[in-house]
């Protein structure tokens, strides 16, 4: 039995198989519509979510399966003090696979260690968000044709943004990727990530100004400042509008640069960018359903 805690749990070759399956699902929806008939997905979300939870649920329904779960810790027995270890033992009696989001780093890993069904980390604190990374990689691969030889700018909250940490870890395994980290000094990417890049001899630079590097980018990965992970509101208010991507900034970007964002957005991408053909963040959401369908099939060994 396999779980998914980090995008690195799959080799690059295994990811390639997963992405091919996701693309086949996209092209041949009907072929997969009963693959999970009789199977149940449990979504155990101890933190708010729109995309991840609903795209998991949509993925399972598209596969002919059904869904149970909770979307708020306070409506589960966690509010009475139940541990994730006990909860997953209980969920294992009800469902065939579980997607879990938790504010504490490592909680889905603890659940996986006690589970008799596959557990998928759907985001743990500021740590990892592997299925967002699968979504991001599938989007890049589908829109560009491959995952190699490009410059990606990651902009915004690089300290607390778990999608950023997961994506950098995953992209480090592909050839010819250059990273540009764009953040205020307070929200810099953690040292363990830059150390890993240095150890592997991967090119990166850290800058404060988005305008300064805009014309170099093939992908711009915008992120929201993670209000829920700040220790004080004053710092959040000072930093929340540090970057706002607007039409003027898009005018200095390459004609084929693509803008990605894990969403939700707050103010960091102006809505007038949405009509730009280079804005790929809503397509990204659709790829998230295909890749989660492929992941459920793979972890349930139904391919
Ligand atoms: N991208 C993402 O994780 O969105 P949600 O928080 O809405 O699930």
PDB file of C-alpha atoms and ligand atoms in Angstrom:
ATOM      1  CA  UNK A   1       0.000   0.000   0.000  1.00  0.00           C
ATOM      2  CA  UNK A   2       1.264   3.458  -0.936  1.00  0.00           C
ATOM      3  CA  UNK A   3       0.562   6.866   0.544  1.00  0.00           C
ATOM      4  CA  UNK A   4       1.409  10.310  -0.864  1.00  0.00           C
ATOM      5  CA  UNK A   5       3.105  12.611   1.643  1.00  0.00           C
ATOM      6  CA  UNK A   6       5.503  14.474  -0.663  1.00  0.00           C
ATOM      7  CA  UNK A   7       5.819  14.814  -4.457  1.00  0.00           C
ATOM      8  CA  UNK A   8       9.183  13.071  -4.033  1.00  0.00           C
ATOM      9  CA  UNK A   9       7.356   9.866  -3.019  1.00  0.00           C
ATOM     10  CA  UNK A  10       7.049   9.233  -6.768  1.00  0.00           C
ATOM     11  CA  UNK A  11      10.103   8.944  -9.000  1.00  0.00           C
ATOM     12  CA  UNK A  12      10.293  11.175 -12.071  1.00  0.00           C
ATOM     13  CA  UNK A  13       9.412   8.127 -14.200  1.00  0.00           C
ATOM     14  CA  UNK A  14       6.400   7.327 -12.009  1.00  0.00           C
ATOM     15  CA  UNK A  15       5.272  10.950 -12.270  1.00  0.00           C
ATOM     16  CA  UNK A  16       5.577  10.718 -16.049  1.00  0.00           C
ATOM     17  CA  UNK A  17       3.210   7.706 -15.989  1.00  0.00           C
ATOM     18  CA  UNK A  18       0.815   9.612 -13.732  1.00  0.00           C
ATOM     19  CA  UNK A  19       0.795  12.631 -16.087  1.00  0.00           C
ATOM     20  CA  UNK A  20       0.225  10.415 -19.145  1.00  0.00           C
ATOM     21  CA  UNK A  21      -2.716   8.843 -17.328  1.00  0.00           C
ATOM     22  CA  UNK A  22      -4.063  12.304 -16.407  1.00  0.00           C
ATOM     23  CA  UNK A  23      -3.817  13.417 -20.053  1.00  0.00           C
ATOM     24  CA  UNK A  24      -5.614  10.234 -21.151  1.00  0.00           C
ATOM     25  CA  UNK A  25      -8.354  10.932 -18.597  1.00  0.00           C
ATOM     26  CA  UNK A  26      -8.666  14.455 -20.020  1.00  0.00           C
ATOM     27  CA  UNK A  27      -9.027  13.084 -23.557  1.00  0.00           C
ATOM     28  CA  UNK A  28     -11.205  10.037 -22.770  1.00  0.00           C
ATOM     29  CA  UNK A  29     -13.417  10.897 -19.797  1.00  0.00           C
ATOM     30  CA  UNK A  30     -15.970   8.136 -20.438  1.00  0.00           C
ATOM     31  CA  UNK A  31     -13.348   5.378 -20.308  1.00  0.00           C
ATOM     32  CA  UNK A  32     -12.771   6.144 -16.611  1.00  0.00           C
ATOM     33  CA  UNK A  33     -16.313   6.906 -15.467  1.00  0.00           C
ATOM     34  CA  UNK A  34     -16.879   3.602 -13.609  1.00  0.00           C
ATOM     35  CA  UNK A  35     -13.302   2.718 -12.595  1.00  0.00           C
ATOM     36  CA  UNK A  36     -13.968   3.450  -8.908  1.00  0.00           C
ATOM     37  CA  UNK A  37     -17.493   2.037  -8.769  1.00  0.00           C
ATOM     38  CA  UNK A  38     -18.090   0.853  -5.182  1.00  0.00           C
ATOM     39  CA  UNK A  39     -15.045   2.717  -3.796  1.00  0.00           C
ATOM     40  CA  UNK A  40     -15.202   5.513  -1.203  1.00  0.00           C
ATOM     41  CA  UNK A  41     -12.930   8.515  -0.714  1.00  0.00           C
ATOM     42  CA  UNK A  42     -12.834  10.187   2.715  1.00  0.00           C
ATOM     43  CA  UNK A  43     -11.888  13.859   2.737  1.00  0.00           C
ATOM     44  CA  UNK A  44     -10.717  14.794   6.248  1.00  0.00           C
ATOM     45  CA  UNK A  45     -10.081  18.531   6.191  1.00  0.00           C
ATOM     46  CA  UNK A  46      -9.024  20.142   9.479  1.00  0.00           C
ATOM     47  CA  UNK A  47      -8.309  23.415   7.611  1.00  0.00           C
ATOM     48  CA  UNK A  48     -10.375  25.459   5.112  1.00  0.00           C
ATOM     49  CA  UNK A  49     -10.229  24.548   1.422  1.00  0.00           C
ATOM     50  CA  UNK A  50     -12.208  25.077  -1.746  1.00  0.00           C
ATOM     51  CA  UNK A  51     -10.084  23.664  -4.589  1.00  0.00           C
ATOM     52  CA  UNK A  52      -8.282  20.745  -2.996  1.00  0.00           C
ATOM     53  CA  UNK A  53     -11.256  19.225  -1.200  1.00  0.00           C
ATOM     54  CA  UNK A  54     -13.757  19.777  -3.983  1.00  0.00           C
ATOM     55  CA  UNK A  55     -11.372  18.663  -6.716  1.00  0.00           C
ATOM     56  CA  UNK A  56     -10.696  15.437  -4.789  1.00  0.00           C
ATOM     57  CA  UNK A  57     -14.425  14.921  -4.389  1.00  0.00           C
ATOM     58  CA  UNK A  58     -15.072  15.780  -8.026  1.00  0.00           C
ATOM     59  CA  UNK A  59     -12.260  13.401  -9.074  1.00  0.00           C
ATOM     60  CA  UNK A  60     -13.786  10.476  -7.134  1.00  0.00           C
ATOM     61  CA  UNK A  61     -17.300  11.194  -8.421  1.00  0.00           C
ATOM     62  CA  UNK A  62     -15.949  11.398 -12.018  1.00  0.00           C
ATOM     63  CA  UNK A  63     -14.482   7.922 -11.451  1.00  0.00           C
ATOM     64  CA  UNK A  64     -17.873   6.525 -10.376  1.00  0.00           C
ATOM     65  CA  UNK A  65     -16.982   6.346  -6.675  1.00  0.00           C
ATOM     66  CA  UNK A  66     -18.505   8.124  -3.701  1.00  0.00           C
ATOM     67  CA  UNK A  67     -17.292  10.524  -1.034  1.00  0.00           C
ATOM     68  CA  UNK A  68     -17.616  10.922   2.731  1.00  0.00           C
ATOM     69  CA  UNK A  69     -15.801  13.286   5.081  1.00  0.00           C
ATOM     70  CA  UNK A  70     -15.696  16.521   7.006  1.00  0.00           C
ATOM     71  CA  UNK A  71     -14.594  19.994   5.962  1.00  0.00           C
ATOM     72  CA  UNK A  72     -14.038  21.522   9.383  1.00  0.00           C
ATOM     73  CA  UNK A  73     -12.236  20.126  12.425  1.00  0.00           C
ATOM     74  CA  UNK A  74     -14.994  21.529  14.646  1.00  0.00           C
ATOM     75  CA  UNK A  75     -17.605  19.310  13.006  1.00  0.00           C
ATOM     76  CA  UNK A  76     -15.464  16.204  13.657  1.00  0.00           C
ATOM     77  CA  UNK A  77     -14.532  14.482  16.915  1.00  0.00           C
ATOM     78  CA  UNK A  78     -11.197  16.345  16.800  1.00  0.00           C
ATOM     79  CA  UNK A  79     -13.220  19.017  18.633  1.00  0.00           C
ATOM     80  CA  UNK A  80     -13.647  16.484  21.473  1.00  0.00           C
ATOM     81  CA  UNK A  81      -9.926  15.743  21.539  1.00  0.00           C
ATOM     82  CA  UNK A  82      -9.639  12.729  19.201  1.00  0.00           C
ATOM     83  CA  UNK A  83      -6.136  12.224  17.754  1.00  0.00           C
ATOM     84  CA  UNK A  84      -5.465  11.883  14.001  1.00  0.00           C
ATOM     85  CA  UNK A  85      -4.143   8.373  14.736  1.00  0.00           C
ATOM     86  CA  UNK A  86      -7.493   7.285  16.155  1.00  0.00           C
ATOM     87  CA  UNK A  87      -9.454   9.164  13.484  1.00  0.00           C
ATOM     88  CA  UNK A  88      -7.644   7.418  10.614  1.00  0.00           C
ATOM     89  CA  UNK A  89      -8.191   3.995  12.228  1.00  0.00           C
ATOM     90  CA  UNK A  90     -11.899   4.800  12.257  1.00  0.00           C
ATOM     91  CA  UNK A  91     -11.900   6.229   8.712  1.00  0.00           C
ATOM     92  CA  UNK A  92     -10.123   3.036   7.540  1.00  0.00           C
ATOM     93  CA  UNK A  93     -13.305   1.137   8.490  1.00  0.00           C
ATOM     94  CA  UNK A  94     -15.445   3.426   6.311  1.00  0.00           C
ATOM     95  CA  UNK A  95     -13.423   4.317   3.206  1.00  0.00           C
ATOM     96  CA  UNK A  96     -10.912   2.934   0.690  1.00  0.00           C
ATOM     97  CA  UNK A  97      -8.687   6.027   0.475  1.00  0.00           C
ATOM     98  CA  UNK A  98      -8.335   9.270   2.447  1.00  0.00           C
ATOM     99  CA  UNK A  99      -7.227  12.815   1.561  1.00  0.00           C
ATOM    100  CA  UNK A 100      -6.227  14.736   4.691  1.00  0.00           C
ATOM    101  CA  UNK A 101      -5.464  18.439   5.229  1.00  0.00           C
ATOM    102  CA  UNK A 102      -4.182  19.502   8.629  1.00  0.00           C
ATOM    103  CA  UNK A 103      -2.685  22.724  10.093  1.00  0.00           C
ATOM    104  CA  UNK A 104       0.091  20.745  11.827  1.00  0.00           C
ATOM    105  CA  UNK A 105       3.132  19.744   9.779  1.00  0.00           C
ATOM    106  CA  UNK A 106       3.455  15.952   9.687  1.00  0.00           C
ATOM    107  CA  UNK A 107      -0.116  15.146  10.811  1.00  0.00           C
ATOM    108  CA  UNK A 108      -0.980  13.264   7.568  1.00  0.00           C
ATOM    109  CA  UNK A 109       2.291  11.316   7.988  1.00  0.00           C
ATOM    110  CA  UNK A 110       1.225  10.283  11.511  1.00  0.00           C
ATOM    111  CA  UNK A 111      -2.165   9.246  10.081  1.00  0.00           C
ATOM    112  CA  UNK A 112      -0.485   7.232   7.300  1.00  0.00           C
ATOM    113  CA  UNK A 113       1.592   5.321   9.855  1.00  0.00           C
ATOM    114  CA  UNK A 114      -1.605   4.064  11.544  1.00  0.00           C
ATOM    115  CA  UNK A 115      -3.773   3.657   8.452  1.00  0.00           C
ATOM    116  CA  UNK A 116      -4.872   0.553   6.616  1.00  0.00           C
ATOM    117  CA  UNK A 117      -5.940   2.617   3.561  1.00  0.00           C
ATOM    118  CA  UNK A 118      -3.830   4.955   1.356  1.00  0.00           C
ATOM    119  CA  UNK A 119      -3.540   8.467   2.841  1.00  0.00           C
ATOM    120  CA  UNK A 120      -2.901  11.519   0.663  1.00  0.00           C
ATOM    121  CA  UNK A 121      -1.421  14.650   2.217  1.00  0.00           C
ATOM    122  CA  UNK A 122      -3.752  17.427   1.029  1.00  0.00           C
ATOM    123  CA  UNK A 123      -1.598  20.111   2.705  1.00  0.00           C
ATOM    124  CA  UNK A 124       0.088  20.058   6.128  1.00  0.00           C
ATOM    125  CA  UNK A 125       0.760  23.409   7.772  1.00  0.00           C
ATOM    126  CA  UNK A 126       3.536  25.371   6.016  1.00  0.00           C
ATOM    127  CA  UNK A 127       5.248  22.116   4.999  1.00  0.00           C
ATOM    128  CA  UNK A 128       4.050  20.358   1.819  1.00  0.00           C
ATOM    129  CA  UNK A 129       1.128  20.316  -0.601  1.00  0.00           C
ATOM    130  CA  UNK A 130       2.005  17.430  -2.910  1.00  0.00           C
ATOM    131  CA  UNK A 131      -1.215  17.259  -4.938  1.00  0.00           C
ATOM    132  CA  UNK A 132      -0.936  20.991  -5.701  1.00  0.00           C
ATOM    133  CA  UNK A 133       2.561  20.222  -6.969  1.00  0.00           C
ATOM    134  CA  UNK A 134       1.255  17.380  -9.144  1.00  0.00           C
ATOM    135  CA  UNK A 135      -1.286  19.883 -10.480  1.00  0.00           C
ATOM    136  CA  UNK A 136       1.432  22.467 -11.164  1.00  0.00           C
ATOM    137  CA  UNK A 137       3.710  19.952 -12.890  1.00  0.00           C
ATOM    138  CA  UNK A 138       0.873  18.587 -15.040  1.00  0.00           C
ATOM    139  CA  UNK A 139      -0.089  22.154 -16.010  1.00  0.00           C
ATOM    140  CA  UNK A 140       3.495  22.975 -16.994  1.00  0.00           C
ATOM    141  CA  UNK A 141       3.913  19.691 -18.901  1.00  0.00           C
ATOM    142  CA  UNK A 142       0.580  20.018 -20.703  1.00  0.00           C
ATOM    143  CA  UNK A 143       0.946  23.680 -21.683  1.00  0.00           C
ATOM    144  CA  UNK A 144       4.662  23.579 -22.514  1.00  0.00           C
ATOM    145  CA  UNK A 145       5.026  19.986 -23.715  1.00  0.00           C
ATOM    146  CA  UNK A 146       7.775  19.043 -21.241  1.00  0.00           C
ATOM    147  CA  UNK A 147       9.273  19.895 -17.855  1.00  0.00           C
ATOM    148  CA  UNK A 148      12.788  21.106 -18.599  1.00  0.00           C
ATOM    149  CA  UNK A 149      14.935  24.077 -19.621  1.00  0.00           C
ATOM    150  CA  UNK A 150      12.967  27.040 -18.313  1.00  0.00           C
ATOM    151  CA  UNK A 151      13.215  29.888 -15.844  1.00  0.00           C
ATOM    152  CA  UNK A 152      10.537  30.055 -13.185  1.00  0.00           C
ATOM    153  CA  UNK A 153       9.958  33.024 -10.904  1.00  0.00           C
ATOM    154  CA  UNK A 154       8.246  32.258  -7.602  1.00  0.00           C
ATOM    155  CA  UNK A 155       6.811  35.430  -6.137  1.00  0.00           C
ATOM    156  CA  UNK A 156       5.247  36.453  -2.822  1.00  0.00           C
ATOM    157  CA  UNK A 157       5.189  34.492   0.407  1.00  0.00           C
ATOM    158  CA  UNK A 158       8.032  32.024  -0.114  1.00  0.00           C
ATOM    159  CA  UNK A 159       8.460  31.483   3.630  1.00  0.00           C
ATOM    160  CA  UNK A 160       5.050  30.113   4.595  1.00  0.00           C
ATOM    161  CA  UNK A 161       3.778  29.007   1.169  1.00  0.00           C
ATOM    162  CA  UNK A 162       3.739  25.205   1.261  1.00  0.00           C
ATOM    163  CA  UNK A 163       2.880  25.001  -2.459  1.00  0.00           C
ATOM    164  CA  UNK A 164       6.151  26.798  -3.205  1.00  0.00           C
ATOM    165  CA  UNK A 165       8.213  24.449  -1.009  1.00  0.00           C
ATOM    166  CA  UNK A 166       6.683  21.359  -2.625  1.00  0.00           C
ATOM    167  CA  UNK A 167       7.071  22.713  -6.167  1.00  0.00           C
ATOM    168  CA  UNK A 168      10.738  23.697  -5.767  1.00  0.00           C
ATOM    169  CA  UNK A 169      11.535  20.251  -4.300  1.00  0.00           C
ATOM    170  CA  UNK A 170       9.845  18.572  -7.227  1.00  0.00           C
ATOM    171  CA  UNK A 171      11.358  20.787  -9.956  1.00  0.00           C
ATOM    172  CA  UNK A 172      14.885  20.229  -8.614  1.00  0.00           C
ATOM    173  CA  UNK A 173      14.749  16.763 -10.207  1.00  0.00           C
ATOM    174  CA  UNK A 174      14.179  18.096 -13.751  1.00  0.00           C
ATOM    175  CA  UNK A 175      17.005  19.344 -16.007  1.00  0.00           C
ATOM    176  CA  UNK A 176      17.757  22.943 -16.919  1.00  0.00           C
ATOM    177  CA  UNK A 177      15.386  24.665 -14.475  1.00  0.00           C
ATOM    178  CA  UNK A 178      16.525  28.063 -13.187  1.00  0.00           C
ATOM    179  CA  UNK A 179      14.784  29.516 -10.129  1.00  0.00           C
ATOM    180  CA  UNK A 180      14.232  33.187  -9.357  1.00  0.00           C
ATOM    181  CA  UNK A 181      12.818  33.806  -5.872  1.00  0.00           C
ATOM    182  CA  UNK A 182      10.987  37.134  -5.626  1.00  0.00           C
ATOM    183  CA  UNK A 183       9.965  38.114  -2.096  1.00  0.00           C
ATOM    184  CA  UNK A 184      10.331  40.751   0.604  1.00  0.00           C
ATOM    185  CA  UNK A 185      13.247  39.869   2.946  1.00  0.00           C
ATOM    186  CA  UNK A 186      10.777  38.784   5.684  1.00  0.00           C
ATOM    187  CA  UNK A 187       9.185  36.176   3.401  1.00  0.00           C
ATOM    188  CA  UNK A 188      12.294  34.645   1.840  1.00  0.00           C
ATOM    189  CA  UNK A 189      12.389  30.995   0.857  1.00  0.00           C
ATOM    190  CA  UNK A 190      13.689  28.874   3.798  1.00  0.00           C
ATOM    191  CA  UNK A 191      17.435  28.228   4.024  1.00  0.00           C
ATOM    192  CA  UNK A 192      17.006  24.452   3.755  1.00  0.00           C
ATOM    193  CA  UNK A 193      15.699  24.963   0.223  1.00  0.00           C
ATOM    194  CA  UNK A 194      18.495  27.266  -0.955  1.00  0.00           C
ATOM    195  CA  UNK A 195      21.044  24.901   0.663  1.00  0.00           C
ATOM    196  CA  UNK A 196      19.555  21.971  -1.278  1.00  0.00           C
ATOM    197  CA  UNK A 197      19.775  23.966  -4.517  1.00  0.00           C
ATOM    198  CA  UNK A 198      23.412  24.829  -3.805  1.00  0.00           C
ATOM    199  CA  UNK A 199      24.287  21.207  -3.007  1.00  0.00           C
ATOM    200  CA  UNK A 200      22.821  20.112  -6.336  1.00  0.00           C
ATOM    201  CA  UNK A 201      24.482  22.987  -8.254  1.00  0.00           C
ATOM    202  CA  UNK A 202      21.115  24.351  -9.426  1.00  0.00           C
ATOM    203  CA  UNK A 203      21.062  27.997 -10.537  1.00  0.00           C
ATOM    204  CA  UNK A 204      18.925  30.377  -8.479  1.00  0.00           C
ATOM    205  CA  UNK A 205      18.795  34.000  -7.404  1.00  0.00           C
ATOM    206  CA  UNK A 206      16.826  35.939  -4.813  1.00  0.00           C
ATOM    207  CA  UNK A 207      15.458  39.408  -5.613  1.00  0.00           C
ATOM    208  CA  UNK A 208      12.956  41.846  -4.138  1.00  0.00           C
ATOM    209  CA  UNK A 209      11.777  43.544  -7.340  1.00  0.00           C
ATOM    210  CA  UNK A 210       9.415  41.662  -9.664  1.00  0.00           C
ATOM    211  CA  UNK A 211       9.856  44.258 -12.446  1.00  0.00           C
ATOM    212  CA  UNK A 212      13.629  43.661 -12.456  1.00  0.00           C
ATOM    213  CA  UNK A 213      13.267  39.999 -13.515  1.00  0.00           C
ATOM    214  CA  UNK A 214       9.911  39.901 -15.299  1.00  0.00           C
ATOM    215  CA  UNK A 215      11.400  39.757 -18.814  1.00  0.00           C
ATOM    216  CA  UNK A 216      13.561  36.696 -17.905  1.00  0.00           C
ATOM    217  CA  UNK A 217      10.674  34.446 -16.895  1.00  0.00           C
ATOM    218  CA  UNK A 218       9.038  31.535 -18.745  1.00  0.00           C
ATOM    219  CA  UNK A 219       6.704  30.908 -15.784  1.00  0.00           C
ATOM    220  CA  UNK A 220       5.643  33.259 -13.027  1.00  0.00           C
ATOM    221  CA  UNK A 221       4.235  31.420  -9.987  1.00  0.00           C
ATOM    222  CA  UNK A 222       2.381  33.993  -7.899  1.00  0.00           C
ATOM    223  CA  UNK A 223       1.411  33.245  -4.309  1.00  0.00           C
ATOM    224  CA  UNK A 224      -0.828  34.718  -1.654  1.00  0.00           C
ATOM    225  CA  UNK A 225       0.633  36.051   1.602  1.00  0.00           C
ATOM    226  CA  UNK A 226      -0.428  33.321   4.062  1.00  0.00           C
ATOM    227  CA  UNK A 227      -2.330  35.339   6.658  1.00  0.00           C
ATOM    228  CA  UNK A 228      -3.181  32.231   8.716  1.00  0.00           C
ATOM    229  CA  UNK A 229       0.518  31.512   9.371  1.00  0.00           C
ATOM    230  CA  UNK A 230       1.505  35.022  10.578  1.00  0.00           C
ATOM    231  CA  UNK A 231       2.116  35.604  14.256  1.00  0.00           C
ATOM    232  CA  UNK A 232       0.790  39.170  14.171  1.00  0.00           C
ATOM    233  CA  UNK A 233      -1.735  41.034  12.039  1.00  0.00           C
ATOM    234  CA  UNK A 234       0.496  44.141  11.750  1.00  0.00           C
ATOM    235  CA  UNK A 235       3.157  42.237   9.767  1.00  0.00           C
ATOM    236  CA  UNK A 236       0.498  40.694   7.527  1.00  0.00           C
ATOM    237  CA  UNK A 237      -1.044  44.100   6.747  1.00  0.00           C
ATOM    238  CA  UNK A 238       2.407  45.553   5.955  1.00  0.00           C
ATOM    239  CA  UNK A 239       3.307  42.732   3.553  1.00  0.00           C
ATOM    240  CA  UNK A 240       0.027  41.612   1.997  1.00  0.00           C
ATOM    241  CA  UNK A 241       0.084  43.972  -0.988  1.00  0.00           C
ATOM    242  CA  UNK A 242       3.834  43.910  -1.556  1.00  0.00           C
ATOM    243  CA  UNK A 243       3.323  42.443  -5.059  1.00  0.00           C
ATOM    244  CA  UNK A 244       0.376  43.078  -7.334  1.00  0.00           C
ATOM    245  CA  UNK A 245       0.627  41.616 -10.830  1.00  0.00           C
ATOM    246  CA  UNK A 246      -1.201  43.904 -13.226  1.00  0.00           C
ATOM    247  CA  UNK A 247      -1.390  44.693 -16.942  1.00  0.00           C
ATOM    248  CA  UNK A 248       1.600  47.057 -16.773  1.00  0.00           C
ATOM    249  CA  UNK A 249       3.813  44.297 -15.370  1.00  0.00           C
ATOM    250  CA  UNK A 250       2.487  41.780 -17.909  1.00  0.00           C
ATOM    251  CA  UNK A 251       3.504  44.205 -20.667  1.00  0.00           C
ATOM    252  CA  UNK A 252       7.185  43.668 -19.838  1.00  0.00           C
ATOM    253  CA  UNK A 253       6.902  39.848 -19.727  1.00  0.00           C
ATOM    254  CA  UNK A 254       7.659  37.451 -22.597  1.00  0.00           C
ATOM    255  CA  UNK A 255       4.789  36.891 -25.044  1.00  0.00           C
ATOM    256  CA  UNK A 256       4.659  33.220 -24.056  1.00  0.00           C
ATOM    257  CA  UNK A 257       5.318  33.548 -20.318  1.00  0.00           C
ATOM    258  CA  UNK A 258       2.620  31.717 -18.334  1.00  0.00           C
ATOM    259  CA  UNK A 259       1.224  32.900 -15.011  1.00  0.00           C
ATOM    260  CA  UNK A 260       0.424  30.176 -12.477  1.00  0.00           C
ATOM    261  CA  UNK A 261      -1.107  30.535  -9.008  1.00  0.00           C
ATOM    262  CA  UNK A 262      -2.259  27.753  -6.655  1.00  0.00           C
ATOM    263  CA  UNK A 263      -5.192  30.009  -5.651  1.00  0.00           C
ATOM    264  CA  UNK A 264      -7.017  31.331  -3.709  1.00  0.00           C
ATOM    265  CA  UNK A 265      -5.823  34.798  -4.707  1.00  0.00           C
ATOM    266  CA  UNK A 266      -6.403  37.878  -2.615  1.00  0.00           C
ATOM    267  CA  UNK A 267      -4.927  41.018  -4.257  1.00  0.00           C
ATOM    268  CA  UNK A 268      -1.692  39.693  -5.745  1.00  0.00           C
ATOM    269  CA  UNK A 269      -3.073  39.279  -9.267  1.00  0.00           C
ATOM    270  CA  UNK A 270      -5.273  42.080 -10.513  1.00  0.00           C
ATOM    271  CA  UNK A 271      -8.493  40.734 -12.070  1.00  0.00           C
ATOM    272  CA  UNK A 272      -7.667  42.581 -15.300  1.00  0.00           C
ATOM    273  CA  UNK A 273      -4.884  40.005 -15.880  1.00  0.00           C
ATOM    274  CA  UNK A 274      -7.471  37.186 -16.027  1.00  0.00           C
ATOM    275  CA  UNK A 275      -8.278  37.888 -19.708  1.00  0.00           C
ATOM    276  CA  UNK A 276      -4.614  37.771 -20.731  1.00  0.00           C
ATOM    277  CA  UNK A 277      -4.014  34.524 -22.694  1.00  0.00           C
ATOM    278  CA  UNK A 278      -0.907  33.983 -20.547  1.00  0.00           C
ATOM    279  CA  UNK A 279      -3.002  33.690 -17.360  1.00  0.00           C
ATOM    280  CA  UNK A 280      -3.105  29.909 -16.780  1.00  0.00           C
ATOM    281  CA  UNK A 281      -4.325  29.752 -13.179  1.00  0.00           C
ATOM    282  CA  UNK A 282      -7.888  28.667 -13.893  1.00  0.00           C
ATOM    283  CA  UNK A 283      -6.698  26.019 -16.397  1.00  0.00           C
ATOM    284  CA  UNK A 284      -4.429  24.867 -13.563  1.00  0.00           C
ATOM    285  CA  UNK A 285      -7.525  24.151 -11.416  1.00  0.00           C
ATOM    286  CA  UNK A 286      -8.944  21.893 -14.160  1.00  0.00           C
ATOM    287  CA  UNK A 287      -5.657  19.983 -14.423  1.00  0.00           C
ATOM    288  CA  UNK A 288      -5.922  19.465 -10.655  1.00  0.00           C
ATOM    289  CA  UNK A 289      -9.019  17.295 -11.152  1.00  0.00           C
ATOM    290  CA  UNK A 290      -7.368  15.137 -13.857  1.00  0.00           C
ATOM    291  CA  UNK A 291      -4.225  14.572 -11.820  1.00  0.00           C
ATOM    292  CA  UNK A 292      -6.201  13.697  -8.671  1.00  0.00           C
ATOM    293  CA  UNK A 293      -8.233  11.200 -10.718  1.00  0.00           C
ATOM    294  CA  UNK A 294      -4.967   9.662 -11.933  1.00  0.00           C
ATOM    295  CA  UNK A 295      -3.593   9.627  -8.372  1.00  0.00           C
ATOM    296  CA  UNK A 296      -6.673   7.917  -6.882  1.00  0.00           C
ATOM    297  CA  UNK A 297      -6.530   5.233  -9.613  1.00  0.00           C
ATOM    298  CA  UNK A 298      -2.811   4.722  -9.042  1.00  0.00           C
ATOM    299  CA  UNK A 299      -2.979   4.478  -5.232  1.00  0.00           C
ATOM    300  CA  UNK A 300      -5.981   2.124  -5.428  1.00  0.00           C
ATOM    301  CA  UNK A 301      -4.050   0.042  -7.986  1.00  0.00           C
ATOM    302  CA  UNK A 302      -6.868   0.325 -10.508  1.00  0.00           C
ATOM    303  CA  UNK A 303      -4.703   1.117 -13.561  1.00  0.00           C
TER     304      UNK A 303
HETATM  305  N1  LIG B   1      -4.657  25.543  -3.857  1.00  0.00           N
HETATM  306  C1  LIG B   1      -5.305  25.184  -2.736  1.00  0.00           C
HETATM  307  O1  LIG B   1      -4.802  24.401  -1.918  1.00  0.00           O
HETATM  308  O2  LIG B   1      -6.526  25.760  -2.601  1.00  0.00           O
HETATM  309  P1  LIG B   1      -7.549  25.454  -1.405  1.00  0.00           P
HETATM  310  O3  LIG B   1      -6.920  25.969  -0.132  1.00  0.00           O
HETATM  311  O4  LIG B   1      -8.820  26.163  -1.780  1.00  0.00           O
HETATM  312  O5  LIG B   1      -7.712  23.963  -1.334  1.00  0.00           O
END
